[in-house]
Every structure is written in structure tokens, then in C-alpha cells.
Coordinates of C-alpha atoms in Angstrom, one line a residue:
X1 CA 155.2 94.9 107.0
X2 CA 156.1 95.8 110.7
X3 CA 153.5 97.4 112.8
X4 CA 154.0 98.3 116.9
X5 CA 152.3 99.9 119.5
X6 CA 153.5 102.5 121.3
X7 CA 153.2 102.9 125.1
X8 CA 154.0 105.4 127.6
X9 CA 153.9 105.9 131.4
X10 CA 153.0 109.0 132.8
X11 CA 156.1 110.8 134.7
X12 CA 155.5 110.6 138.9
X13 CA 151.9 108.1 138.2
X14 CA 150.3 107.3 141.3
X15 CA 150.2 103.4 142.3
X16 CA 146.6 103.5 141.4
X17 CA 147.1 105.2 138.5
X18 CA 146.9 103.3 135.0
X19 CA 149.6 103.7 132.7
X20 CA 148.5 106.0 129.5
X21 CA 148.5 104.7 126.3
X22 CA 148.8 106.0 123.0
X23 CA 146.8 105.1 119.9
X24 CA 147.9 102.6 117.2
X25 CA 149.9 104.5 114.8
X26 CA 150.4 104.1 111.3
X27 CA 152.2 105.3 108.1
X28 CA 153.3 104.3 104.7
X29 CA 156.4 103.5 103.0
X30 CA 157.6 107.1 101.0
X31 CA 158.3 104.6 97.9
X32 CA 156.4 101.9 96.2
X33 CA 156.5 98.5 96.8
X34 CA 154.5 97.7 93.9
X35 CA 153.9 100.6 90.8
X36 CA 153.4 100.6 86.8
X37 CA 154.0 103.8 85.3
X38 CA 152.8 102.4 82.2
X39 CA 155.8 103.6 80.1
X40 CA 156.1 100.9 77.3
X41 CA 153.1 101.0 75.0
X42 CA 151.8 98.2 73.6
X43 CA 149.2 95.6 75.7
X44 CA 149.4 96.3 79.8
X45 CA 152.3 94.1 81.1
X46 CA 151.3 90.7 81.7
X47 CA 153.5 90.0 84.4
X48 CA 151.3 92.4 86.9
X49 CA 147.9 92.2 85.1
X50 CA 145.8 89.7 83.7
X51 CA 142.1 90.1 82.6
X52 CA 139.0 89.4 83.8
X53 CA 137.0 88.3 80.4
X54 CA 133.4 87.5 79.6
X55 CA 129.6 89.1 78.5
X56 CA 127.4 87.5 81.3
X57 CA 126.7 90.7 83.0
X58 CA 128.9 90.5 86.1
X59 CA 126.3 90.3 88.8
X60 CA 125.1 93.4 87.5
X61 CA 123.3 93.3 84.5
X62 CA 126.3 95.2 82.6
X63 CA 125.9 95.2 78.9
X64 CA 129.5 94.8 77.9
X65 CA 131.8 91.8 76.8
X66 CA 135.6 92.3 78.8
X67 CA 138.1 91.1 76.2
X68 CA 141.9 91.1 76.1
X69 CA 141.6 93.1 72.8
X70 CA 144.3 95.8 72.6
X71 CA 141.8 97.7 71.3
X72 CA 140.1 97.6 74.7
X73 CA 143.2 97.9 76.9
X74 CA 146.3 99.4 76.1
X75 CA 149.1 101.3 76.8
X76 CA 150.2 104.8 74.5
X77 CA 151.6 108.1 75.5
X78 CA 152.1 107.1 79.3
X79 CA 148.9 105.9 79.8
X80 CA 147.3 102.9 80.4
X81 CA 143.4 103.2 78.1
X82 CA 141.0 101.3 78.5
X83 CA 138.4 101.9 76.0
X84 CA 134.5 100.9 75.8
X85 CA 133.4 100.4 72.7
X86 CA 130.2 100.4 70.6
X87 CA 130.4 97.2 68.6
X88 CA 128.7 93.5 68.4
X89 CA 130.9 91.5 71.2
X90 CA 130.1 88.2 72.6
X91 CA 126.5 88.0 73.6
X92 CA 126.8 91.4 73.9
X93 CA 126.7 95.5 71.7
X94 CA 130.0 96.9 73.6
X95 CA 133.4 96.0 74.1
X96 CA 135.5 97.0 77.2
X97 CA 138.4 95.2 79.8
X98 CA 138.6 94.7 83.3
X99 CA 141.9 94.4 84.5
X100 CA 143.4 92.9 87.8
X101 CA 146.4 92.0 89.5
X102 CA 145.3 88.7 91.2
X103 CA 148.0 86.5 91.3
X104 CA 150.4 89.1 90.1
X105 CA 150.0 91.5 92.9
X106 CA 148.3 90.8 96.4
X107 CA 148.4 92.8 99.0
X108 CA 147.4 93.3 102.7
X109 CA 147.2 97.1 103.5
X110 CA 148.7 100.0 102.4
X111 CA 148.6 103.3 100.6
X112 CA 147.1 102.4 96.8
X113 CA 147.0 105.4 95.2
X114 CA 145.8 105.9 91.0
X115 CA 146.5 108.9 89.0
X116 CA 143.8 108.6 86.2
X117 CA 141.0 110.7 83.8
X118 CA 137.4 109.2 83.6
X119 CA 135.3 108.6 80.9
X120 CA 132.0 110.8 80.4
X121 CA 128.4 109.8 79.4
X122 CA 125.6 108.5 79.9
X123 CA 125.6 104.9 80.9
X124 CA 130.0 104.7 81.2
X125 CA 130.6 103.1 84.8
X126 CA 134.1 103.4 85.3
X127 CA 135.7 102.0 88.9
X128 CA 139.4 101.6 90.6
X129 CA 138.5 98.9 93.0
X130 CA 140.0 96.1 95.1
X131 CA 138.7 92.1 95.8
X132 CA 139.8 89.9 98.0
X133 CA 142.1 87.5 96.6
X134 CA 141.1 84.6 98.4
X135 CA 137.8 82.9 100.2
X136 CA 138.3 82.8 103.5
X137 CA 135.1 84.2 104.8
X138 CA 131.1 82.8 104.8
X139 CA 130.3 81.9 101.3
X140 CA 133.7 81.9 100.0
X141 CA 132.7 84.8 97.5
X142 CA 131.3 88.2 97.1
X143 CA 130.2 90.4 99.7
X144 CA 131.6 88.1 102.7
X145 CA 135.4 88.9 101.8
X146 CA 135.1 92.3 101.3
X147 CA 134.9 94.9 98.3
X148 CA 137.0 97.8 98.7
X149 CA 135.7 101.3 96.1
X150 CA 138.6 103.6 95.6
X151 CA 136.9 105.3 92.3
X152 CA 133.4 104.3 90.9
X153 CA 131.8 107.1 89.0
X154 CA 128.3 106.6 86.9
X155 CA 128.0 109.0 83.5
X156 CA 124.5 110.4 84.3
X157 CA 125.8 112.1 87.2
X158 CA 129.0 113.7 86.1
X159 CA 130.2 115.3 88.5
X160 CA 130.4 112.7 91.6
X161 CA 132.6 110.4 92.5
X162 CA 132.2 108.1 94.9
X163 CA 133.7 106.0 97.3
X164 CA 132.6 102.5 99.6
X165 CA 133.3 99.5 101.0
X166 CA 131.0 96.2 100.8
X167 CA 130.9 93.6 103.7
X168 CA 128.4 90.8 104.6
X169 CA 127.2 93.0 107.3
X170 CA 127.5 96.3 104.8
X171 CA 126.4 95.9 101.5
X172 CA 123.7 97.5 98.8
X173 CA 121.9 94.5 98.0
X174 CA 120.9 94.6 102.1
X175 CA 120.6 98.4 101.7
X176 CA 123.4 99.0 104.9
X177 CA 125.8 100.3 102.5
X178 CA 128.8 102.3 104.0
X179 CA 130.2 104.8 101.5
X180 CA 130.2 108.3 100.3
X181 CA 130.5 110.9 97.7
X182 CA 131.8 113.7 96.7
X183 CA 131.8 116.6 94.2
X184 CA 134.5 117.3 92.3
X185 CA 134.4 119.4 88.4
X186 CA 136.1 118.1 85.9
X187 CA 136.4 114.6 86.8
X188 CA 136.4 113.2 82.7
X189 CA 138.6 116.7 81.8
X190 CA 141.5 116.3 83.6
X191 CA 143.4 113.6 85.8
X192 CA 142.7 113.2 89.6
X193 CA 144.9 111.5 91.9
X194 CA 142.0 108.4 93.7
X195 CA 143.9 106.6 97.1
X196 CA 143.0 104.0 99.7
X197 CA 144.6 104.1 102.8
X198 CA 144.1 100.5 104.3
X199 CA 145.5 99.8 108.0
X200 CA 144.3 97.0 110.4
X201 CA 141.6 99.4 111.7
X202 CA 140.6 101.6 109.1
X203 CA 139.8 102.2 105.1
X204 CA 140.0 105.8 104.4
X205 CA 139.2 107.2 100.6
X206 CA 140.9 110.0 99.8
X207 CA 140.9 112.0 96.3
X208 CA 143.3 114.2 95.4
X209 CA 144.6 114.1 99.0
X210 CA 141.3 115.0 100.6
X211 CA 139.7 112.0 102.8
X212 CA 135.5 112.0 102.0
X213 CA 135.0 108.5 104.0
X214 CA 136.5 106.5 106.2
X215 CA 135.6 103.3 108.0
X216 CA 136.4 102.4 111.0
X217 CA 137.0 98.6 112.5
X218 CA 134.9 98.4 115.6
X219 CA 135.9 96.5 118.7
X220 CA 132.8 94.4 118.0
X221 CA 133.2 93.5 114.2
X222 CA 134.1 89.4 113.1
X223 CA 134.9 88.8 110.0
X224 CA 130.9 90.0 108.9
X225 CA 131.7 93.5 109.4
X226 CA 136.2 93.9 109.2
X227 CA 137.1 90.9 106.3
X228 CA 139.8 93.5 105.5
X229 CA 142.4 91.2 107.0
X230 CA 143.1 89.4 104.1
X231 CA 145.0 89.9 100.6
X232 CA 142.7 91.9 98.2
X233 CA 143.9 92.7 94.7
X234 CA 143.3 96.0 92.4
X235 CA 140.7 96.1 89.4
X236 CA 140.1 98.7 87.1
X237 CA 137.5 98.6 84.5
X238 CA 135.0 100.7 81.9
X239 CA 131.6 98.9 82.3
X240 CA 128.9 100.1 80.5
X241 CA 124.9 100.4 81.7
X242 CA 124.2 97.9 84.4
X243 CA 122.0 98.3 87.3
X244 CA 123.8 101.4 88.4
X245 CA 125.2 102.4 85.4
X246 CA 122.3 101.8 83.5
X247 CA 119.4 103.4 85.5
X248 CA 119.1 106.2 83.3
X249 CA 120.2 104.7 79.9
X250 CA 123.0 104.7 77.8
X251 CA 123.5 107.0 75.4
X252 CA 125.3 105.4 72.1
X253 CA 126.5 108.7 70.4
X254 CA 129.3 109.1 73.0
X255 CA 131.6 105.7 72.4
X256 CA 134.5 105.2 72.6
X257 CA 134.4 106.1 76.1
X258 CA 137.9 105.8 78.0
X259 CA 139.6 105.7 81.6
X260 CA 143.3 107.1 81.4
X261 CA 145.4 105.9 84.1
X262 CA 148.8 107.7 84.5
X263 CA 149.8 105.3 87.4
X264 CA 149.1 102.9 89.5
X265 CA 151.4 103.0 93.1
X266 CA 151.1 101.5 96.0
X267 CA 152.9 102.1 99.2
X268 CA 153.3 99.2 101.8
X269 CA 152.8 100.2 105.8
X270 CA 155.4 100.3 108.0
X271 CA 156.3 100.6 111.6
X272 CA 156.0 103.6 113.3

């Protein structure tokens, strides 16, 4: 990854004139660094995902045990499927997966961009999201290194997506939250392309090519406010109720619930 400034000088400037400068610009590579097309069926490659496993509720209350089960996670007709599932697991009465590339596939910036249909109903919380990979930052965990939303989406309200970024200076549990959302039909009918463009000064979400937030990095901001200087990985996941999820129920007669992903691509930033 290459970035540069560009500068130019005014023709015939004045001595007390100051030399005009343009902004920072960026763009992405046209091909992928990094991609699964998730072409060979069977379980999701393990050499760029792993799972994230467990029934303890995930910070949020969630009501469902990740597993590695192919029943939970595979790949068929092109798709990667990850399934949530009505049944005794764990501590817990639903089965899903959470996978992530940590480890497998860290990145700094770029163009991330997920081709996928979400589930539908009451209490499904699906989400294409990014971590960082590492503790660098305050209390070496969760919000101080940054949480990056491309996708989450909650059941009870169908038809909005949205999209947000978590910091220790923005963050829910503080109520200084910076996000947004959007409507858009058919969100569980038919695939939509979600994307994160990530440059050193901004996060913009985009679906289906259309930008609905975007935050900005501040002159001001430390690490509190901009953590997004680090390696982040991707996750995607199928929770089920939770404190978002959750706040209007779940409704048992719709499992199995699942999240089709088409493709997973990401583009790496390049000089200008």
C-alpha cells in the first residue's frame, strides 16, 4: 500500500502568496488482494476463516451457541450459508457460526465489499463486520480498537439496514454512537452488494454503491476517536435475539434462518 500527496503551485503566485494544495486523494486497487468466491462446497476454507465458537452471550445477551458444525456454516451452490438453527446447543436453544479471518486475513484499509442475502424474522441479527486484530489501544479490547459495521440488520425491522462504527469516544453503551440507516426492500429476497471503503481519514458505508454514512478523521481525534490505524479483520455471523436482536422477541416458527454470501472481495488502496 502506497499513498502520496499531491501538491501544486499556482502559475505566476505572488511572493506572498501560499502555494495551493490539493486534498489527500485515494482509490482502490480494480482487483482483489484478498477474495473467496466460495466455489468449492463443503465447510468454508480453513485457510482464510476460522470460527469464533461459544454460548456465553457475546457481550450481548445473544441466545445462540457458534459452532464449527457444517450444518451451521457451509458452502453449496456458490454460496457460503450460514444457518441459525432452532435446537438444544451448548447452554443454549439455537445453533449458528461466526466466522472470521483473524490470523488468516488482516488488513489495514481498503475497499471490502460482500455480495450476500439476509435472513428474515423476528429476532435473526445478521452482521458483515470488522475487529481489530490486535490491542494496541486503552483497554486492549472492545470499543478502544475500533468496531467497524459494514451490514447489521435486526428481523423486527425488515426493511433497514444499517451501518456504524464503534470507538472509545463513539460507542452505544455511552449513547455517542456514529452510524446510520437506510431503507432498502427486499433485503432477505434478493442479494445486495454491502462495502467499506476504509482510507487513513475516512470509513464510508456504502450499499449497493450508494454511500448512507461516512466518518470522517478529525484533525483533533487520538486514538479515542480514529483507532482505525491498525489491522482489523472481517466477521460475519447469524446471531439470534440479544439486546438488539432480541428487543422485540424471537419468533421460533421462522428457523432455519440464513445469510447467503456470494463473495467476499476486498480491494487494497493504492497511490494516486
Amino acid at each position: 500500500m502506497f499513498i502520496t500527496a499531491i501538491s501544486t503551485v499556482a502559475g505566476c503566485a505572488q511572493p506572498s502568496e501560499k502555494p495551493k494544495t490539493t486534498a489527500q486523494q485515494y482509490e482502490f486497487a480494480p482487483t482483489p488482494s484478498w477474495q473467496d468466491e466460495f466455489n468449492t462446497p463443503g465447510k468454508p476454507d480453513p485457510a482464510k476463516w476460522s470460527y469464533d465458537l461459544g454460548d456465553h452471550g457475546w457481550g450481548n445477551n445473544e441466545l445462540e451457541n457458534y459452532t464449527e458444525k457444517i450444518e451451521n456454516a457451509k458452502v453449496e451452490n456458490g454460496n457460503l450459508v450460514i444457518t441459525a438453527i432452532k435446537e438444544p446447543s451448548g447452554k443454549q436453544q439455537y445453533s449458528s457460526a461466526r466466522l472470521v479471518s483473524k490470523g488468516k486475513a488482516d488488513f489495514t484499509y481498503g475497499k471490502f465489499e460482500i455480495r450476500a442475502k439476509l435472513p428474515k424474522g423476528r429476532g435473526t441479527w445478521p452482521a458483515i463486520w470488522m475487529l481489530a486484530s490486535g490491542n494496541s489501544y486503552g483497554n486492549k479490547g472492545w470499543p478502544d480498537n475500533g468496531e467497524i459495521d459494514i451490514m447489521e440488520h435486526v428481523g423486527f425491522d425488515q426493511d433497514r439496514l444499517h451501518g456504524n462504527i464503534h470507538t472509545k469516544a463513539f460507542n452505544h453503551a455511552i449513547k455517542t454512537n456514529k452510524g446510520n440507516n437506510v431503507i432498502v426492500k427486499g433485503l432477505s429476497e434478493d442479494f445486495h452488494v454491502y462495502t467499506c471503503e476504509w482510507t487513513p481519514e475516512t470509513v464510508k458505508i456504502l450499499v449497493d454503491g450508494n454511500a448512507y454514512f461516512t466518518f470522517q478523521k478529525e484533525a483533533t481525534y487520538q486514538w479515542p476517536e480514529w483507532p482505525f490505524d491498525k489491522p482489523f479483520h472481517l466477521i460475519l455471523n447469524v446471531a439470534v435475539g440479544g439486546n438488539w436482536g432480541g428487543q422485540k422477541g424471537v419468533d421460533d416458527s421462522i428457523f432455519p434462518q440464513k445469510m447467503e454470501v456470494d463473495y467476499v472481495r476486498v480491494y487494497p488502496l493504492v497511490t494516486k
